Short mmCIF file of C-alpha atoms in Angstrom, two decimals:
data_model
loop_
_atom_site.label_atom_id
_atom_site.label_comp_id
_atom_site.label_asym_id
_atom_site.label_seq_id
_atom_site.Cartn_x
_atom_site.Cartn_y
_atom_site.Cartn_z
CA UNK A 1 -15.04 -38.92 41.56
CA UNK A 2 -16.35 -38.61 38.02
CA UNK A 3 -18.23 -35.50 37.06
CA UNK A 4 -20.95 -34.84 34.55
CA UNK A 5 -19.68 -32.21 32.15
CA UNK A 6 -22.12 -29.91 30.41
CA UNK A 7 -21.03 -28.28 27.20
CA UNK A 8 -21.46 -24.64 26.23
CA UNK A 9 -23.69 -22.31 28.20
CA UNK A 10 -25.12 -25.25 30.15
CA UNK A 11 -21.91 -25.20 32.17
CA UNK A 12 -22.13 -21.55 33.15
CA UNK A 13 -23.10 -22.15 36.76
CA UNK A 14 -22.62 -24.58 39.59
CA UNK A 15 -25.96 -23.50 41.04
CA UNK A 16 -27.58 -26.71 39.80
CA UNK A 17 -25.51 -28.57 42.35
CA UNK A 18 -26.15 -26.20 45.22
CA UNK A 19 -26.30 -28.18 48.44
CA UNK A 20 -29.67 -29.82 48.98
CA UNK A 21 -31.06 -31.19 52.27
CA UNK A 22 -30.83 -34.77 51.01
CA UNK A 23 -27.15 -34.32 50.21
CA UNK A 24 -26.54 -33.21 53.77
CA UNK A 25 -28.27 -36.37 55.03
CA UNK A 26 -26.09 -38.51 52.78
CA UNK A 27 -22.95 -36.99 54.25
CA UNK A 28 -23.91 -38.15 57.73
CA UNK A 29 -24.49 -41.78 56.77
CA UNK A 30 -21.60 -44.19 56.60
CA UNK A 31 -18.96 -41.48 56.98
CA UNK A 32 -15.99 -42.51 59.08
CA UNK A 33 -13.95 -39.39 58.38
CA UNK A 34 -14.51 -36.33 60.55
CA UNK A 35 -15.67 -33.19 58.78
CA UNK A 36 -12.81 -30.98 57.68
CA UNK A 37 -12.78 -27.28 57.00
CA UNK A 38 -12.34 -26.53 53.33
CA UNK A 39 -13.87 -24.89 50.32
CA UNK A 40 -17.44 -26.03 50.02
CA UNK A 41 -18.85 -23.29 47.83
CA UNK A 42 -18.40 -20.38 50.21
CA UNK A 43 -16.13 -18.90 52.85
CA UNK A 44 -15.98 -20.90 56.06
CA UNK A 45 -18.26 -23.68 54.77
CA UNK A 46 -17.38 -27.06 56.26
CA UNK A 47 -16.76 -29.79 53.72
CA UNK A 48 -17.38 -33.46 54.45
CA UNK A 49 -15.28 -36.23 52.91
CA UNK A 50 -17.68 -38.99 51.84
CA UNK A 51 -16.93 -42.69 52.02
CA UNK A 52 -17.17 -44.61 48.70
CA UNK A 53 -20.80 -45.70 49.21
CA UNK A 54 -22.02 -42.21 50.08
CA UNK A 55 -19.98 -40.72 47.24
CA UNK A 56 -21.53 -43.16 44.77
CA UNK A 57 -25.04 -42.32 45.97
CA UNK A 58 -24.33 -38.62 45.65
CA UNK A 59 -22.92 -39.09 42.16
CA UNK A 60 -26.07 -40.95 41.11
CA UNK A 61 -28.27 -38.11 42.35
CA UNK A 62 -26.06 -35.49 40.72
CA UNK A 63 -26.10 -37.43 37.45
CA UNK A 64 -29.89 -37.62 37.49
CA UNK A 65 -30.14 -33.92 38.29
CA UNK A 66 -27.68 -33.02 35.53
CA UNK A 67 -29.61 -35.06 32.99
CA UNK A 68 -32.87 -33.36 33.94
CA UNK A 69 -31.17 -29.99 33.65
CA UNK A 70 -29.74 -30.82 30.23
CA UNK A 71 -33.14 -31.92 28.93
CA UNK A 72 -34.79 -28.74 30.19
CA UNK A 73 -31.99 -26.60 28.77
CA UNK A 74 -32.32 -28.27 25.38
CA UNK A 75 -36.09 -27.72 25.42
CA UNK A 76 -35.81 -24.04 26.29
CA UNK A 77 -33.10 -23.39 23.72
CA UNK A 78 -35.17 -25.12 21.05
CA UNK A 79 -38.05 -22.78 21.91
CA UNK A 80 -35.69 -19.82 21.79
CA UNK A 81 -34.41 -20.73 18.34
CA UNK A 82 -38.01 -21.20 17.18
CA UNK A 83 -38.84 -17.70 18.51
CA UNK A 84 -41.51 -19.15 20.76
CA UNK A 85 -42.86 -16.37 22.99
CA UNK A 86 -45.74 -18.34 24.49
CA UNK A 87 -46.75 -18.79 28.12
CA UNK A 88 -45.20 -22.27 28.02
CA UNK A 89 -41.87 -20.77 27.00
CA UNK A 90 -42.21 -18.22 29.79
CA UNK A 91 -42.82 -20.98 32.36
CA UNK A 92 -39.94 -23.10 31.07
CA UNK A 93 -37.46 -20.23 31.24
CA UNK A 94 -38.42 -19.72 34.88
CA UNK A 95 -37.86 -23.40 35.67
CA UNK A 96 -34.45 -23.32 34.00
CA UNK A 97 -33.36 -20.03 35.59
CA UNK A 98 -34.25 -21.30 39.04
CA UNK A 99 -31.74 -24.09 38.43
CA UNK A 100 -29.16 -21.81 36.85
CA UNK A 101 -29.69 -18.09 37.54
CA UNK A 102 -26.42 -17.24 35.75
CA UNK A 103 -27.73 -18.37 32.37
CA UNK A 104 -27.66 -14.89 30.80
CA UNK A 105 -28.84 -16.11 27.38
CA UNK A 106 -32.07 -17.35 28.91
CA UNK A 107 -32.57 -14.08 30.77
CA UNK A 108 -32.31 -12.35 27.38
CA UNK A 109 -34.83 -14.80 25.97
CA UNK A 110 -37.17 -14.14 28.89
CA UNK A 111 -36.99 -10.40 28.20
CA UNK A 112 -37.92 -11.07 24.58
CA UNK A 113 -40.92 -13.08 25.77
CA UNK A 114 -42.02 -10.05 27.76
CA UNK A 115 -41.53 -7.71 24.81
CA UNK A 116 -42.98 -9.87 22.04
CA UNK A 117 -45.37 -12.17 23.88
CA UNK A 118 -46.69 -10.64 27.09
CA UNK A 119 -46.52 -6.85 26.78
CA UNK A 120 -48.44 -6.63 23.48
CA UNK A 121 -51.43 -8.28 25.20
CA UNK A 122 -51.59 -5.44 27.73
CA UNK A 123 -50.54 -2.64 25.40
CA UNK A 124 -53.51 -0.48 26.42
CA UNK A 125 -53.68 -1.63 30.03
CA UNK A 126 -50.90 -0.07 32.09
CA UNK A 127 -52.08 -1.75 35.29
CA UNK A 128 -51.85 -5.20 33.70
CA UNK A 129 -48.30 -4.44 32.62
CA UNK A 130 -47.51 -3.15 36.11
CA UNK A 131 -48.85 -6.38 37.61
CA UNK A 132 -46.73 -8.49 35.25
CA UNK A 133 -43.55 -6.66 36.19
CA UNK A 134 -44.39 -6.63 39.90
CA UNK A 135 -44.70 -10.41 39.77
CA UNK A 136 -41.31 -10.65 38.04
CA UNK A 137 -39.72 -8.37 40.64
CA UNK A 138 -41.04 -10.58 43.45
CA UNK A 139 -39.60 -13.61 41.69
CA UNK A 140 -36.23 -11.89 41.34
CA UNK A 141 -36.23 -10.89 44.99
CA UNK A 142 -36.72 -14.51 46.02
CA UNK A 143 -33.86 -15.71 43.79
CA UNK A 144 -31.59 -12.87 44.96
CA UNK A 145 -31.89 -14.11 48.53
CA UNK A 146 -29.96 -17.22 47.47
CA UNK A 147 -27.81 -15.64 44.74
CA UNK A 148 -27.13 -12.00 45.72
CA UNK A 149 -23.90 -11.85 43.72
CA UNK A 150 -25.22 -13.03 40.37
CA UNK A 151 -24.82 -10.12 37.97
CA UNK A 152 -27.53 -11.31 35.56
CA UNK A 153 -30.18 -10.92 38.26
CA UNK A 154 -29.34 -7.28 38.89
CA UNK A 155 -29.29 -6.54 35.15
CA UNK A 156 -32.72 -8.11 34.75
CA UNK A 157 -34.09 -6.21 37.74
CA UNK A 158 -32.94 -2.91 36.25
CA UNK A 159 -34.56 -3.84 32.96
CA UNK A 160 -37.86 -4.70 34.66
CA UNK A 161 -37.96 -1.38 36.47
CA UNK A 162 -37.18 0.40 33.22
CA UNK A 163 -40.30 -1.21 31.70
CA UNK A 164 -42.47 -0.50 34.73
CA UNK A 165 -45.19 2.17 34.34
CA UNK A 166 -44.90 3.14 38.01
CA UNK A 167 -41.56 2.00 39.47
CA UNK A 168 -41.39 2.10 43.26
CA UNK A 169 -37.87 3.39 43.91
CA UNK A 170 -38.42 3.78 47.63
CA UNK A 171 -39.22 0.09 47.84
CA UNK A 172 -36.06 -0.72 45.89
CA UNK A 173 -34.02 1.37 48.30
CA UNK A 174 -35.54 -0.53 51.23
CA UNK A 175 -34.66 -3.80 49.49
CA UNK A 176 -30.99 -2.95 49.00
CA UNK A 177 -30.75 -1.58 52.53
CA UNK A 178 -31.98 -4.91 53.90
CA UNK A 179 -29.58 -6.82 51.66
CA UNK A 180 -26.64 -4.70 52.79
CA UNK A 181 -27.60 -5.48 56.37
CA UNK A 182 -27.10 -9.14 55.47
CA UNK A 183 -23.85 -8.57 53.56
CA UNK A 184 -22.48 -5.04 53.84
CA UNK A 185 -19.64 -5.69 51.38
CA UNK A 186 -21.58 -7.02 48.39
CA UNK A 187 -20.44 -4.67 45.62
CA UNK A 188 -23.32 -5.76 43.35
CA UNK A 189 -25.78 -4.40 45.89
CA UNK A 190 -23.77 -1.20 46.35
CA UNK A 191 -23.74 -0.61 42.59
CA UNK A 192 -27.47 -1.23 42.42
CA UNK A 193 -27.99 1.15 45.35
CA UNK A 194 -26.22 3.91 43.40
CA UNK A 195 -28.54 3.22 40.47
CA UNK A 196 -31.67 3.33 42.66
CA UNK A 197 -30.54 6.53 44.41
CA UNK A 198 -29.94 8.13 41.01
CA UNK A 199 -33.47 7.22 39.92
CA UNK A 200 -34.90 8.54 43.18
CA UNK A 201 -33.06 11.81 42.75
CA UNK A 202 -34.54 12.24 39.28
CA UNK A 203 -38.04 11.33 40.43
CA UNK A 204 -37.97 13.57 43.50
CA UNK A 205 -35.84 16.31 41.92
CA UNK A 206 -33.52 16.55 44.90
CA UNK A 207 -30.04 15.40 45.83
CA UNK A 208 -29.55 12.47 48.18
CA UNK A 209 -25.76 12.74 48.24
CA UNK A 210 -25.57 13.99 51.82
CA UNK A 211 -27.85 11.24 53.08
CA UNK A 212 -25.95 8.56 51.18
CA UNK A 213 -22.67 9.91 52.52
CA UNK A 214 -24.01 9.50 56.05
CA UNK A 215 -25.09 5.97 55.15
CA UNK A 216 -21.55 5.05 54.07
CA UNK A 217 -20.20 6.59 57.29
CA UNK A 218 -22.46 4.32 59.32
CA UNK A 219 -21.41 1.28 57.27
CA UNK A 220 -17.71 2.07 57.70
CA UNK A 221 -18.09 2.78 61.40
CA UNK A 222 -19.65 -0.66 61.78
CA UNK A 223 -16.82 -2.32 59.85
CA UNK A 224 -13.79 -0.46 58.51
CA UNK A 225 -13.06 -3.34 56.13
CA UNK A 226 -15.76 -2.38 53.63
CA UNK A 227 -14.15 -1.49 50.32
CA UNK A 228 -17.52 -0.90 48.65
CA UNK A 229 -18.50 1.71 51.24
CA UNK A 230 -15.15 3.51 50.90
CA UNK A 231 -15.52 3.36 47.12
CA UNK A 232 -19.00 4.86 47.33
CA UNK A 233 -17.52 7.84 49.16
CA UNK A 234 -15.27 8.52 46.17
CA UNK A 235 -18.47 8.80 44.09
CA UNK A 236 -20.24 11.05 46.60
CA UNK A 237 -17.52 13.52 47.60
CA UNK A 238 -17.31 15.21 44.17
CA UNK A 239 -21.09 15.69 44.30
CA UNK A 240 -20.89 17.12 47.82
CA UNK A 241 -18.23 19.58 46.70
CA UNK A 242 -20.24 20.53 43.63
CA UNK A 243 -23.32 21.15 45.78
CA UNK A 244 -21.43 23.00 48.52
CA UNK A 245 -22.32 26.46 47.24
CA UNK A 246 -21.97 28.99 44.47
CA UNK A 247 -18.96 30.87 45.80
CA UNK A 248 -15.36 29.69 45.81
CA UNK A 249 -14.97 30.52 49.50
CA UNK A 250 -17.93 28.35 50.49
CA UNK A 251 -16.70 25.44 48.38
CA UNK A 252 -13.19 25.78 49.78
CA UNK A 253 -14.53 25.73 53.33
CA UNK A 254 -16.53 22.59 52.59
CA UNK A 255 -13.50 20.94 50.97
CA UNK A 256 -11.23 21.68 53.92
CA UNK A 257 -13.76 20.39 56.45
CA UNK A 258 -14.46 17.24 54.44
CA UNK A 259 -10.75 16.50 54.15
CA UNK A 260 -10.23 17.00 57.87
CA UNK A 261 -13.14 14.72 58.76
CA UNK A 262 -12.05 12.03 56.29
CA UNK A 263 -8.47 12.00 57.58
CA UNK A 264 -9.74 11.66 61.15
CA UNK A 265 -11.92 8.72 60.14
CA UNK A 266 -9.03 7.16 58.23
CA UNK A 267 -6.64 7.53 61.15
CA UNK A 268 -9.05 5.64 63.39
CA UNK A 269 -9.39 2.93 60.74
CA UNK A 270 -5.64 2.60 60.11
CA UNK A 271 -4.74 2.32 63.76
CA UNK A 272 -7.57 -0.16 64.29
CA UNK A 273 -6.65 -2.43 61.38
CA UNK A 274 -3.47 -1.42 59.51
CA UNK A 275 -3.74 -4.60 57.39
CA UNK A 276 -6.92 -3.41 55.69
CA UNK A 277 -5.96 -2.62 52.11
CA UNK A 278 -9.22 -0.80 51.34
CA UNK A 279 -8.43 1.90 53.92
CA UNK A 280 -4.97 2.52 52.44
CA UNK A 281 -6.39 2.75 48.92
CA UNK A 282 -8.91 5.34 50.05
CA UNK A 283 -6.17 7.26 51.87
CA UNK A 284 -4.16 7.43 48.64
CA UNK A 285 -7.18 8.64 46.71
CA UNK A 286 -7.74 11.47 49.17
CA UNK A 287 -4.17 12.69 48.90
CA UNK A 288 -3.86 12.30 45.14
CA UNK A 289 -5.52 15.17 43.24
CA UNK A 290 -4.78 13.65 39.84
CA UNK A 291 -6.75 10.40 39.82
CA UNK A 292 -10.35 9.26 39.59
CA UNK A 293 -13.13 11.67 40.61
CA UNK A 294 -10.49 13.85 42.29
CA UNK A 295 -9.39 15.12 38.87
CA UNK A 296 -12.33 17.53 38.74
CA UNK A 297 -13.09 17.94 42.43
CA UNK A 298 -9.89 17.25 44.40
CA UNK A 299 -10.21 17.01 48.14
CA UNK A 300 -6.50 17.60 48.68
CA UNK A 301 -5.44 21.29 48.61
CA UNK A 302 -4.17 22.65 45.29
CA UNK A 303 -1.74 25.10 46.88
CA UNK A 304 1.74 23.54 46.78
CA UNK A 305 2.73 24.64 50.28
CA UNK A 306 -0.55 23.35 51.71
CA UNK A 307 -0.12 20.02 49.92
CA UNK A 308 3.41 19.62 51.28
CA UNK A 309 2.17 20.37 54.79
CA UNK A 310 -0.62 17.80 54.38
CA UNK A 311 1.78 15.11 53.17
CA UNK A 312 4.16 15.82 56.05
CA UNK A 313 1.26 15.54 58.48
CA UNK A 314 0.23 12.16 57.07
CA UNK A 315 3.84 10.91 56.99
CA UNK A 316 4.10 11.69 60.69
CA UNK A 317 0.94 9.66 61.26
CA UNK A 318 2.38 6.76 59.26
CA UNK A 319 5.65 6.92 61.20
CA UNK A 320 3.69 6.74 64.44
CA UNK A 321 1.89 3.68 63.11
CA UNK A 322 5.21 2.13 62.06
CA UNK A 323 6.41 2.42 65.64
CA UNK A 324 3.53 0.18 66.65
CA UNK A 325 3.81 -2.03 63.55
CA UNK A 326 7.54 -2.16 62.61
CA UNK A 327 8.13 -3.12 58.99
CA UNK A 328 4.43 -3.08 58.13
CA UNK A 329 4.18 -3.44 54.36
CA UNK A 330 1.29 -1.03 53.80
CA UNK A 331 2.87 1.64 55.97
CA UNK A 332 6.13 1.34 54.04
CA UNK A 333 4.29 1.39 50.72
CA UNK A 334 2.39 4.56 51.65
CA UNK A 335 5.58 6.17 52.90
CA UNK A 336 7.24 5.57 49.53
CA UNK A 337 4.23 6.95 47.64
CA UNK A 338 3.94 10.12 49.72
#
């Protein structure tokens, strides 16, 4: 099948051709071939092989859609080059970004429209500015439901909140919590959650590290195969150790208990799913005092004898796992490392 090729930034995203209801109807008409499982834009999406007539009809629709997109893109870019910051330019950027939310140049242009066209009109009216940004945040939330892994959207959301007279960080935390309920492994949402929590901590002048640590524990307990949740623990543990107390004895007690609890959790995860690479990576981080956040706040003991005893303990655990999973590649890899 021929394809319509868009040059330059117009080709940044396939979102223009996201499946539409009419395309689904086309695939059911005149199709002799049974649906086959294949890549259809996402994991586990069933792909239908179209007969020549249906394929031609789909190509015609895609061609028409691509032409409309190109015309709109040309219009918006002409406005951008002309430094047009009018309401028409604002509306056109929205229309284009709904078709292609990954068009980062147009997101930049939209921010300039805010700064040079919209904000000056409400320079002395903070509520008007708040209303403008609230409307933009609602728009972003709607687009994020369909494109939760588009980096440009999260960048723009951060920017909007940075311009907001009264940002509602609790609402943002509720938003990311709901999104992680839909996809607990979306690292874009996890990164944004860390940003929101940091802003909340500044606004409320209190640490949320303990609460966030409990949140990652719940996420991991629900599904061990959550690299983003394990990764978030590497960010939180140094903070927990730093906040443990003023005396060395108190901090040492907290470190030892954290290590014990983490190794227990890891053992459950490894024996449940030894093929999960994220669990092994986290295990290595715990036992390696010379990498990542562990450089300043190592969870592994610094005493040589204690470190040797810890490694021997974990090697015994790995050997026990090897008895159940002979020749398992991750077990053998960890054994060589330790």
